[in-house]
Structure formats: structure tokens, C-alpha cells
Coordinates of C-alpha atoms in Angstrom, one line a residue:
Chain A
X24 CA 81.5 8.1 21.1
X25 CA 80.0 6.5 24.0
X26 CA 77.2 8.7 25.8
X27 CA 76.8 6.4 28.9
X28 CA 80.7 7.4 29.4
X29 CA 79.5 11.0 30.0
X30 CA 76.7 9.9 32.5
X31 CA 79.6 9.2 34.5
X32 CA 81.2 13.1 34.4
X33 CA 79.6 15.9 36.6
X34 CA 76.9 17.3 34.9
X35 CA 77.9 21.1 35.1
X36 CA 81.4 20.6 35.5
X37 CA 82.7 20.7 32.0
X38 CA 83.5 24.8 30.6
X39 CA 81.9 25.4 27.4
X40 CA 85.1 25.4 25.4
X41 CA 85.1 21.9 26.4
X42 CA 81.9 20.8 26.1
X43 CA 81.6 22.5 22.5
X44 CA 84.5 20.3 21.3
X45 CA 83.0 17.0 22.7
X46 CA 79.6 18.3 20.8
X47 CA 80.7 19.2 17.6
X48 CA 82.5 15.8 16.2
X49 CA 79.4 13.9 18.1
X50 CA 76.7 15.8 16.8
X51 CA 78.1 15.6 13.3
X52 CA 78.3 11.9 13.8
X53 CA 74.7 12.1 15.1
X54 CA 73.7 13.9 12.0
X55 CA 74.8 12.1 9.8
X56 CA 73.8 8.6 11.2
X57 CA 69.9 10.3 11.3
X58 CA 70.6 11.4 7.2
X59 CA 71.0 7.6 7.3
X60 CA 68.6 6.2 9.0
X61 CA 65.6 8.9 8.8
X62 CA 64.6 9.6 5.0
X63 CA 62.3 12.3 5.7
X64 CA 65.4 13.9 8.0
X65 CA 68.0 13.0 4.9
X66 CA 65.6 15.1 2.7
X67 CA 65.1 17.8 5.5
X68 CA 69.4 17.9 4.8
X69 CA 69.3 18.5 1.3
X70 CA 66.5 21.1 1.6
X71 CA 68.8 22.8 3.8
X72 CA 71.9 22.6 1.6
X73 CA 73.7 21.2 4.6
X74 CA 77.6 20.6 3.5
X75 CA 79.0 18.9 6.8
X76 CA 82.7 19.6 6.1
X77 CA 81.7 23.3 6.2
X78 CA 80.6 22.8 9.7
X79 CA 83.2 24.1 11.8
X80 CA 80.9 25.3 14.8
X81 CA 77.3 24.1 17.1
X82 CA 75.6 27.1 15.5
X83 CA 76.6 25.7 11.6
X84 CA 74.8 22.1 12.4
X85 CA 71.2 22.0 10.9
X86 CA 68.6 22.4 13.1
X87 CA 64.8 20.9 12.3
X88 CA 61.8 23.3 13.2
X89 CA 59.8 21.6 16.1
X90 CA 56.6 22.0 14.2
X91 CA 58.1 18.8 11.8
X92 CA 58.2 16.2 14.9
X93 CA 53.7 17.3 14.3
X94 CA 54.0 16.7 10.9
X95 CA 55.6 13.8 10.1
X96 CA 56.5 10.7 12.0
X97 CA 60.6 10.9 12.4
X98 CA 62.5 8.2 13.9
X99 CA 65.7 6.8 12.8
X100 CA 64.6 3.2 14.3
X101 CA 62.6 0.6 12.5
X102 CA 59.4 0.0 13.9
X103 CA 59.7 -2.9 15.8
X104 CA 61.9 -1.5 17.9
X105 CA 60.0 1.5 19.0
X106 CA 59.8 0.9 22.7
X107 CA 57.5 3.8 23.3
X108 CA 55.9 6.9 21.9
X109 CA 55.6 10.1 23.7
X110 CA 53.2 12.1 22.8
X111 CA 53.6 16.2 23.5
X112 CA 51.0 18.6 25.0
X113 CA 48.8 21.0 23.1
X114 CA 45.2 21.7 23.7
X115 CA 42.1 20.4 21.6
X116 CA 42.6 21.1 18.0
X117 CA 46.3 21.5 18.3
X118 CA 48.3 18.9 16.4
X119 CA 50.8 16.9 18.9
X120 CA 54.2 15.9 18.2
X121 CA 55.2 11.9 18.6
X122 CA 58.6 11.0 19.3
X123 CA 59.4 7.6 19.4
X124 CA 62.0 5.7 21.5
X125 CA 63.8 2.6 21.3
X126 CA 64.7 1.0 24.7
X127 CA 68.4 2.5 24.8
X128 CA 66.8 6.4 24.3
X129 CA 64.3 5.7 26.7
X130 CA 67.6 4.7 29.3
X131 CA 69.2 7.6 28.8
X132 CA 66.8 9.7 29.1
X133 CA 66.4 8.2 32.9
X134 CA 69.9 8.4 33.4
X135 CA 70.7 11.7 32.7
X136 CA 67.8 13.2 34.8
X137 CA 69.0 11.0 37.5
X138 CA 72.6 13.4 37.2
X139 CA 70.7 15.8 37.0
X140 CA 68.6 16.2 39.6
X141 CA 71.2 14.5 41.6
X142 CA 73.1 17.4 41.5
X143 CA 70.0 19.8 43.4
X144 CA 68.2 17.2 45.6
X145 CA 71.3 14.5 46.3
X146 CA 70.8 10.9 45.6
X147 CA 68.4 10.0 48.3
X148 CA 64.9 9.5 47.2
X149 CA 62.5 11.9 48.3
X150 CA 58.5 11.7 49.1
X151 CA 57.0 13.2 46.8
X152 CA 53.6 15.2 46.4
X153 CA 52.5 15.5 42.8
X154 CA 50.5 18.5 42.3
X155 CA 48.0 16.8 39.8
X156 CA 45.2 13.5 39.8
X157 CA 46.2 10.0 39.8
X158 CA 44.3 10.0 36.3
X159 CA 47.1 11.7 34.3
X160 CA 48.7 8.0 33.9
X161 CA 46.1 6.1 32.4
X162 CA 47.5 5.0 28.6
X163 CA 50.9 3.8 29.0
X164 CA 51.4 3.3 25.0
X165 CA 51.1 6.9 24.5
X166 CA 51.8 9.3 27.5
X167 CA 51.0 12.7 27.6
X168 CA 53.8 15.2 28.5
X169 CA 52.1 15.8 31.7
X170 CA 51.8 12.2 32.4
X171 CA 55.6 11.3 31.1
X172 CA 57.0 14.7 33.1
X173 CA 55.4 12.7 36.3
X174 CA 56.5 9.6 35.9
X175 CA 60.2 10.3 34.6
X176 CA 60.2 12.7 37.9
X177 CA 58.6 10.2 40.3
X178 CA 61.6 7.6 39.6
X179 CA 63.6 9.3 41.7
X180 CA 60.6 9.6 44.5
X181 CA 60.0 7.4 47.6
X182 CA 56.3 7.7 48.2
X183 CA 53.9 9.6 46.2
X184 CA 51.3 11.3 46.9
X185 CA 48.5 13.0 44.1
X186 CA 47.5 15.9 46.0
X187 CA 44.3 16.5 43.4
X188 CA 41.5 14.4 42.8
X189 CA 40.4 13.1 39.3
X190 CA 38.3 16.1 38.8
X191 CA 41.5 18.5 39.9
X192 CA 40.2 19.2 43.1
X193 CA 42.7 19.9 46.5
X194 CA 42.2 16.3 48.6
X195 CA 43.3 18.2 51.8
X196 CA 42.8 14.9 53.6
X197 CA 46.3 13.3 51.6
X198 CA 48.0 16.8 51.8
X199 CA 47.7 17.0 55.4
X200 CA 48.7 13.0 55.8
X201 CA 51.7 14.3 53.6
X202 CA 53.1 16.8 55.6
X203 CA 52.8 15.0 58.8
X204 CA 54.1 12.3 58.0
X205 CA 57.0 13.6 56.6
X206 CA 57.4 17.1 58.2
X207 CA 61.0 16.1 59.6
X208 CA 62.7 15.2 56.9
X209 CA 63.1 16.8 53.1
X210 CA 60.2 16.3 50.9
X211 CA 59.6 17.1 46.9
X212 CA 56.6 19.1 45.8
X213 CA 56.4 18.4 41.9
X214 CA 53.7 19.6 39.4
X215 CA 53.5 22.0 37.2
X216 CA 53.7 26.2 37.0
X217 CA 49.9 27.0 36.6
X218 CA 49.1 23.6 38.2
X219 CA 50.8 24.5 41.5
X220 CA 49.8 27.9 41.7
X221 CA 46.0 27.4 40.8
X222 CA 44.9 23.9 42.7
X223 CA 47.9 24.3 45.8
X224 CA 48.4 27.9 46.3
X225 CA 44.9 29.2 45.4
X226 CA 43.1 26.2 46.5
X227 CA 44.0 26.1 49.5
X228 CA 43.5 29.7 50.3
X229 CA 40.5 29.3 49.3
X230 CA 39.5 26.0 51.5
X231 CA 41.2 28.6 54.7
X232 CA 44.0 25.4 54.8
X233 CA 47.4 26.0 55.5
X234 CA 50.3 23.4 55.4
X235 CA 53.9 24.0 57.0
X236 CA 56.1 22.7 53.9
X237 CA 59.7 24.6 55.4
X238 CA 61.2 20.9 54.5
X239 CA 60.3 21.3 50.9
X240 CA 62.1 21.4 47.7
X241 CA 59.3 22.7 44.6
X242 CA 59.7 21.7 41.2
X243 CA 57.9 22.8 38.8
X244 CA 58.1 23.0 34.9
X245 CA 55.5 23.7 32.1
X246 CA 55.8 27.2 30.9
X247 CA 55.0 30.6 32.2
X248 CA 52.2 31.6 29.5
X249 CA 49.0 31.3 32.3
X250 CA 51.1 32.8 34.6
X251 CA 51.9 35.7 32.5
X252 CA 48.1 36.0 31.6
X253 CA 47.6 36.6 35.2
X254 CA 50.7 39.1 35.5
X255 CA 52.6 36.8 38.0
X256 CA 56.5 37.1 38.2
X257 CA 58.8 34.4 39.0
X258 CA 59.7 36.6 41.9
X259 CA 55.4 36.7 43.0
X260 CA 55.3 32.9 41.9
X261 CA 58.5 32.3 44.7
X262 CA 57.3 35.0 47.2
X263 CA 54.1 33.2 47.7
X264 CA 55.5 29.8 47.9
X265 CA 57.1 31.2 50.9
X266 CA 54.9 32.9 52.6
X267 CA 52.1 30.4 52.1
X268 CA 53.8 27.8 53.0
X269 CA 57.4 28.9 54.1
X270 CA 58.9 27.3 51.1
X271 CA 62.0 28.9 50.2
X272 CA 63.6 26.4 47.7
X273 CA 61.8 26.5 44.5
X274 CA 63.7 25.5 41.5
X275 CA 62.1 26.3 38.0
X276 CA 63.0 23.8 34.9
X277 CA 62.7 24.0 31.1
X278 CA 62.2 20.8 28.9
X279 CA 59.9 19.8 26.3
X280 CA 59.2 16.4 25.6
X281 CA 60.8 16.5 22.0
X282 CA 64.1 16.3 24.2
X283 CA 63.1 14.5 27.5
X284 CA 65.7 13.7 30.1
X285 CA 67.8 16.9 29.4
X286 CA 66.1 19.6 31.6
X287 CA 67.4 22.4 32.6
X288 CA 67.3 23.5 36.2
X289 CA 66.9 26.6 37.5
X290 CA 69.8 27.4 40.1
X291 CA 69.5 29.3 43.5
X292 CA 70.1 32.4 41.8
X293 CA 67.4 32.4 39.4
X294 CA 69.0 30.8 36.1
X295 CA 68.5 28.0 34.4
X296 CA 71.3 26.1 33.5
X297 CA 72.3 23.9 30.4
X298 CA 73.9 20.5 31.4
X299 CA 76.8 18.9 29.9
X300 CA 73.6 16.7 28.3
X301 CA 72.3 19.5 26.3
X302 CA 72.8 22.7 25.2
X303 CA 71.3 26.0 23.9
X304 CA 71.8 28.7 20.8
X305 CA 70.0 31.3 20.7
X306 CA 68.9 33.0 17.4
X307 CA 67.7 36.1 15.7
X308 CA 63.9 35.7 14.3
X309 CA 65.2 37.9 11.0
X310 CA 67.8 35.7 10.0
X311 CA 68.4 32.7 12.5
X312 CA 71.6 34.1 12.9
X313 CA 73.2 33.7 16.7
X314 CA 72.2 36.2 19.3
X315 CA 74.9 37.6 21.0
X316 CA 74.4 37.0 24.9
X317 CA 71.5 39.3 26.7
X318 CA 69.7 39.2 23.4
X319 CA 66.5 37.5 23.1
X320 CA 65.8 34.9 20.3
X321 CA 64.7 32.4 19.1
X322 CA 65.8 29.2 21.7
X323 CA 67.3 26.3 19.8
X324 CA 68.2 23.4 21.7
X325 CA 70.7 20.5 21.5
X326 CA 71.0 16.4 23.1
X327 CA 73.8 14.1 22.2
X328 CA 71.0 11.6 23.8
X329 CA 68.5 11.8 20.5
X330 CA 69.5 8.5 18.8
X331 CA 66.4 6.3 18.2
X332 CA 65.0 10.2 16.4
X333 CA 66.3 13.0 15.0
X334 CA 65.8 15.4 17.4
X335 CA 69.4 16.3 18.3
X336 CA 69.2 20.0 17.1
X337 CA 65.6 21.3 17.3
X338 CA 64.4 25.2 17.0
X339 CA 62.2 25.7 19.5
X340 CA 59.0 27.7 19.4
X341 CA 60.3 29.3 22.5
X342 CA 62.3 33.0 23.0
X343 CA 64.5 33.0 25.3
X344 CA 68.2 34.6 26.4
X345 CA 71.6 33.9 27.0
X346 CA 72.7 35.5 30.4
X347 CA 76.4 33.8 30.3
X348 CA 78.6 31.5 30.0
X349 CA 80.5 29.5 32.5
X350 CA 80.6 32.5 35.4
X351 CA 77.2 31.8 37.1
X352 CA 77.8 32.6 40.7
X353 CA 76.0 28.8 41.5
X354 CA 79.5 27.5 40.3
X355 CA 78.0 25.3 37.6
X356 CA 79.5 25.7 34.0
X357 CA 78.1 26.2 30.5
X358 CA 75.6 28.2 29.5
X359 CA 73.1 29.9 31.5
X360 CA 69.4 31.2 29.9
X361 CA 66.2 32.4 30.6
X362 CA 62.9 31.7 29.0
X363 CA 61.0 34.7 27.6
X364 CA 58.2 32.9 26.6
X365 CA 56.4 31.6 22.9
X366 CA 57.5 33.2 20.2
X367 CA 54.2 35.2 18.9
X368 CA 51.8 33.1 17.3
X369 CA 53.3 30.5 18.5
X370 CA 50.5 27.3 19.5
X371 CA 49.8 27.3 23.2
X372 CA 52.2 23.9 24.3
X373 CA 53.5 24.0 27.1
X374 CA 52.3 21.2 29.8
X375 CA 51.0 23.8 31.8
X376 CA 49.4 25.6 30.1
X377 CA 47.5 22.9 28.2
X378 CA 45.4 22.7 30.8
X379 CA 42.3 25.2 30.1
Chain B
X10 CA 57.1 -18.5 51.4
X11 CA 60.5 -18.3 50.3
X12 CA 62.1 -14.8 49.0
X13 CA 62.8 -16.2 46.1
X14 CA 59.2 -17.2 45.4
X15 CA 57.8 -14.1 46.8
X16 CA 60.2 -12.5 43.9
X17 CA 58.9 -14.4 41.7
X18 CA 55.5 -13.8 42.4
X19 CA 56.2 -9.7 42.2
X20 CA 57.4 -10.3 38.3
X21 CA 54.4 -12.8 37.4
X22 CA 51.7 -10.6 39.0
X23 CA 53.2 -7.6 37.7
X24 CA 54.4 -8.6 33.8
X25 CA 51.4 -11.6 33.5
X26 CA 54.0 -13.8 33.1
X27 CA 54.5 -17.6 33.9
X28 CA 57.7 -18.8 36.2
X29 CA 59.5 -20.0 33.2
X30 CA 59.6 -16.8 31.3
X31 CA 61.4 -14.8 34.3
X32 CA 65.4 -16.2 33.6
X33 CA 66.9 -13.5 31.5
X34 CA 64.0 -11.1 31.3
X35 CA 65.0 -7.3 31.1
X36 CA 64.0 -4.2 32.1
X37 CA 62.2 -2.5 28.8
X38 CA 62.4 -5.8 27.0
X39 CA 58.2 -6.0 27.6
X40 CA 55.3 -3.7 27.3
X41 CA 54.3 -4.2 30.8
X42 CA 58.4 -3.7 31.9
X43 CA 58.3 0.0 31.0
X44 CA 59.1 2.9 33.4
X45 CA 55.6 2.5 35.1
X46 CA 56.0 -1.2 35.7
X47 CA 59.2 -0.7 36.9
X48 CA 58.8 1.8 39.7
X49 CA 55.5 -0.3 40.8
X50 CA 57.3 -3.1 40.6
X51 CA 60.0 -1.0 42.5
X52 CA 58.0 -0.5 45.3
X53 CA 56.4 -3.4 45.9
X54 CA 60.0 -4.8 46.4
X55 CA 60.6 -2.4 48.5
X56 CA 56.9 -3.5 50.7
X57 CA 58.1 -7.0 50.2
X58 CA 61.2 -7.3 51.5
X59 CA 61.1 -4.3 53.9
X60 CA 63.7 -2.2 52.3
X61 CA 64.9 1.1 50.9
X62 CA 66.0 1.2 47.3
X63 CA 69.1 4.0 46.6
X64 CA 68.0 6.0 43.4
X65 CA 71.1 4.3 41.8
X66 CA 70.2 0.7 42.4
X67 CA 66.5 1.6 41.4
X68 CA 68.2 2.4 37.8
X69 CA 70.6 -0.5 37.8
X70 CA 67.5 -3.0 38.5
X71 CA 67.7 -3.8 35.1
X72 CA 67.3 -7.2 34.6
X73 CA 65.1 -10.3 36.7
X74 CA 69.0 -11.6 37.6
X75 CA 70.4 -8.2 38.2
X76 CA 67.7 -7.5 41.0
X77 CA 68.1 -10.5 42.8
X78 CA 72.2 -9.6 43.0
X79 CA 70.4 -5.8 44.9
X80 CA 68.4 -7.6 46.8
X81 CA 71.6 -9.5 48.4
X82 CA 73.4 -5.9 48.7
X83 CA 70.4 -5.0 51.2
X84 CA 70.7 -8.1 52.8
X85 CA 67.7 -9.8 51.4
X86 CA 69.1 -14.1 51.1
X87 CA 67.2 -14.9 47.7

């Protein structure tokens, strides 16, 4: 199996029929090339009493509990050839997970956000205003999620602009010079949930600015725990976006840095979607058992791109819910989710909300 | 100048590397080449030479060779 051959196919145009048998024989190749190559994962296998010619479906592949990529250092690469180590988010006093890429998983990962994002903002590169300081990039060895989310983003951008200072303050001055600039042509405002909403939205209100951003496509990823805290909606987050500064196409994504490259986008109706480069199971917290769809779970998630680690099948800490398969009314095939947030008692990790 | 020398100059400043270590280099094969090297170096191509890189040509910069051949596709003689 060659995975740069499916860089080249549409990323939601395969049914999930089809895309399930391309996974299956690939991930069990994947699986058992990481028993190979990663000890710790070969023992995690035998712990799990995992008999690959009883795998017939996805769901029957073992999955490793996201907590382990904290625990122990897993990579099916030898050392030398660890091109770089991302580090993920978590707040003082949490323990971080490293994953560790070789050159080729650090490609891939570039290429298939390229398709993806492709497919919502086209192939042009956009200027781009990063909701966040210029500080967030300062150790290149070891990147934070926040700092590897803006970068791996800001590949695809033309200019960039930080629109906060080092000490997370609103530089009006560089917003305004942003939306003059380019207020005839579209624009991408990146950052993340709680970021946006505290040091753009609130920020500004606060400083009595407003900025005309009608041109503007909003991305923003991180998780939704601040923004619960403060009882606001994905429907309060959009509504204000728009009538602060007439922004009406906002597009939500889910990723974790355990699995970078392989987001999944949030459509114009609301959904976020699973690419043809990942996928995702849902599962009962009893007995890990597959939810059937409009059930939450338990979000388990799936990347033929995890080679240089073996983090091809990982259970989240995250709930979430199936909302269908292959009939969104976007057009795009596959499976379609929502994220219901950490599963309780769950370490506060996600990018955004790492930020206290 | 020349455009080839000014390309040069982009990869030594950028990767602290001497003329002689730029035929064959790749992208990711160095510390300094990573994703952050690469899109400064990206753009300062881009200020050089006075042009605008396509998202796809910015991924298939991957070598000191192959981003001479993109340079020639936007018209730049190097």
C-alpha cells in the first residue's frame, strides 16, 4: 500500500463501504509492522490478546489509550531518524504526550492537510491573521500543539499576521493594517476556540474597535471546554463572529496532535467530517463496545498516516457522536461526528483550553 | 547579483551552510530545513524574486534542485 497514492484521490469522495475496505487490510498491515518495530506496542498486543486473523472489521483492530503516548516514549523508528518531536498541550502539572516523526510522517502529515483544507478554502494561499503572539514558535525541537497547529496551518498562508502581542494583548495597530490591506480579497482568520473568542471578540469590544472581516474564512480548533465553562454554543460562538464582524463562514476542526495532519473539518452545516485520511468509532464507556450512530461515546480515532509511531488506532479521551454516514447534505462522504466534549475526569488538553 | 547567487545566498543564510553543501540538499534532510525553515525560506523566495508561490509548488519545493526547476515555472532564469 502506497499512502501518497491516496493524497492523490478526493478527500471525501470515497463511501464508507469503500473506504473501510481500503482501511482494514492497511491497518492490519500497519499493526503489525508497529508489533515489529515498537516493543512496548508488541507488548501492548499481547496484553490485549490481539489475534489478527480474527479481525474481520475497523472496530476489531486494537486501539492504544491516548494516556500511553504520556507514558512511554512509542515510536516504531530508531532514533536517529526522529526528524522531530511534537510535543501535546496540557497545563502545568499535566504530563504531555511526545510523538516522534521521521521525515516521511512529518510529509504526510503536510500533505494531507494540504487536501484537506483544499477542499474548504481552494488552493490559493490566503493571508492569514493568527489569533495568538509571535512567541508561540520559539523551540523548534519540541513544539507545542499550539505552536505546531500554527505553523502546519500557516503553510498554506500568504502573509501572516499575529494579531496578539507576546503578553496576549489585541495589537489593534496590525489588525487594522490587516484588514485594509486585504479587505478585497478572501482572508484566513486562524487561532484557536477560547483564543478567538477571548483576545479578538472580547478584546476588541472592550478596546470600542471594530473590524469589517465579511472577506473572512475563521478557523479555529482547540476544544470547546472554556467555552462551555462560559455557557457559549457553537451557535453564540458563530452568531457573534457575525455580528461583530460580519463573518459568516466559520468552520470548526477536531485534531489532536497524537494524529496531526488528519483534521476534521467542520462543514457549512455544522458537522465535522472524517476524511478518507482518518476515521472515527465511537464507543460505549461500559464496555468499549461500538455505539450505534446518535449515541455518545467514547471517540476513537484512526490514520493510515501513523508510520514512524504507533498511533494508527488511538482512544481518545474525548466523547463524541456519530450523526451519519455518507448522507451529509454538504455532499462529502464518510462519516460525520460531533464532539461532546472530555470524557469526565478527563485532564484538561485541549490547545485551547491550555491556556489559563 | 545573479539569481542563482541570490538563491544561493537564501539557502546559506537560512540553513548556515557553505556553497558547497547546497547540491543535493533536501527538504527535512537538516535541523534548520524543517517546516519553519521552509516556509521562511518560502517567503523570502517569494521577496526575492518577486513572485507568488501556489500552495502545491510550496509542498513540491523539496529539494535545493527541485526549487530552482519552480523557480523557472514562474519565470525566474536561474
Amino acid at each position: 500500500m502506497d499512502y501518497t497514492e491516496w493524497l492523490a484521490c478526493p478527500p471525501y469522495g470515497w463511501t464508507q463501504t469503500e473506504k473501510e475496505g481500503r482501511y482494514l487490510p492497511y491497518f492490519k498491515e500497519l499493526t503489525a509492522y508497529h508489533r515489529q518495530h515498537c516493543p512496548a506496542y508488541g507488548r501492548a498486543l499481547r496484553a490485549f490478546s490481539y489475534n489478527e486473523a480474527a479481525a474481520v472489521t475497523l472496530s476489531q483492530l486494537p486501539m492504544l489509550p491516548i494516556t500511553l503516548f504520556k507514558l512511554l516514549p512509542l515510536k516504531s523508528i530508531p532514533d536517529k531518524a526522529v526528524f522531530k518531536t511534537l510535543v501535546s498541550s496540557g497545563t502545568t502539572g499535566q504530563s504531555v504526550s511526545r510523538i516522534f516523526l521521521d521525515a516521511a510522517t512529518a510529509q504526510y502529515q503536510q500533505l494531507t492537510l494540504y487536501a484537506i483544507l483544499k477542499d474548504y478554502f481552494g488552493s490559493q494561499r490566503l493571508p492569514m491573521l493568527i489569533i495568538d503572539s509571535p512567541s508561540i514558535l520559539t523551540d523548534r525541537r519540541r513544539f507545542n500543539a499550539r505552536g505546531a497547529a500554527i505553523l502546519g496551518f500557516s503553510m498554506f498562508a500568504k502573509k501572516k499576521y499575529y494579531a496578539l502581542t507576546d503578553t496576549l494583548e489585541l495589537n489593534i495597530e496590525t489588525v487594522r493594517t490587516f484588514a485594509e490591506t486585504y479587505k478585497n480579497q478572501p482572508v484566513l482568520i486562524f487561532g484557536f476556540t477560547f483564543m478567538i473568542w477571548k483576545y479578538l471578540c472580547q478584546a476588541a469590544e472592550g478596546k470600542k474597535e471594530n473590524f469589517d472581516f465579511s472577506n473572512a474564512f475563521v478557523l479555529h480548533g482547540g476544544g470547546w471546554k472554556k467555552m462551555q465553562d462560559q455557557a457559549v454554543s457553537a451557535a453564540a460562538y458563530k452568531d457573534r463572529l457575525k455580528n461583530q464582524f460580519n463573518i459568516s463562514r466559520v468552520h470548526n476542526y477536531y485534531g489532536m496532535t497524537e494524529q496531526t495532519g488528519c483534521i476534521y473539518m467542520e462543514c457549512e452545516y455544522g458537522h465535522l467530517h472524517a476524511s478518507i485520511f482518518s476515521d472515527i468509532l465511537v464507543r460505549q464507556p461500559s464496555d468499549f463496545s461500538v455505539c450505534p450512530p446518535g449515541q455518545s461515546g467514547i471517540l476513537q480515532v484512526l490514520s493510515p498516516m501513523a508510520v514512524s509511531y504507533p498511533g494508527h488506532s488511538i482512544l481518545t479521551e474525548d466523547m463524541g457522536t456519530l450523526l451519519g454516514t455518507d448522507d451529509c447534505p454538504c455532499g462529502r462522504k464518510g462519516n460525520y461526528f460531533r464532539v461532546d466534549g472530555r470524557i469526565p475526569q478527563a485532564e484538561i488538553r485541549g490547545c485551547s483550553d491550555t491556556h489559563v | 547579483m545573479t539569481n542563482a547567487e541570490k538563491y544561493d545566498t537564501l539557502f546559506m543564510t537560512n540553513f548556515k551552510l557553505t556553497k558547497d553543501q547546497l547540491p543535493g540538499l533536501k527538504y527535512r534532510a537538516i535541523p534548520l530545513w524543517d517546516s519553519m525553515g521552509h516556509m521562511t525560506l518560502m517567503e523570502e523566495v517569494e521577496d526575492t524574486f518577486d513572485i507568488s508561490i501556489d500552495t502545491p509548488d510550496v509542498l513540491s519545493f523539496s529539494s535545493y534542485e527541485k526549487g530552482m526547476e519552480i523557480l523557472r515555472k514562474y519565470g525566474v532564469s536561474i
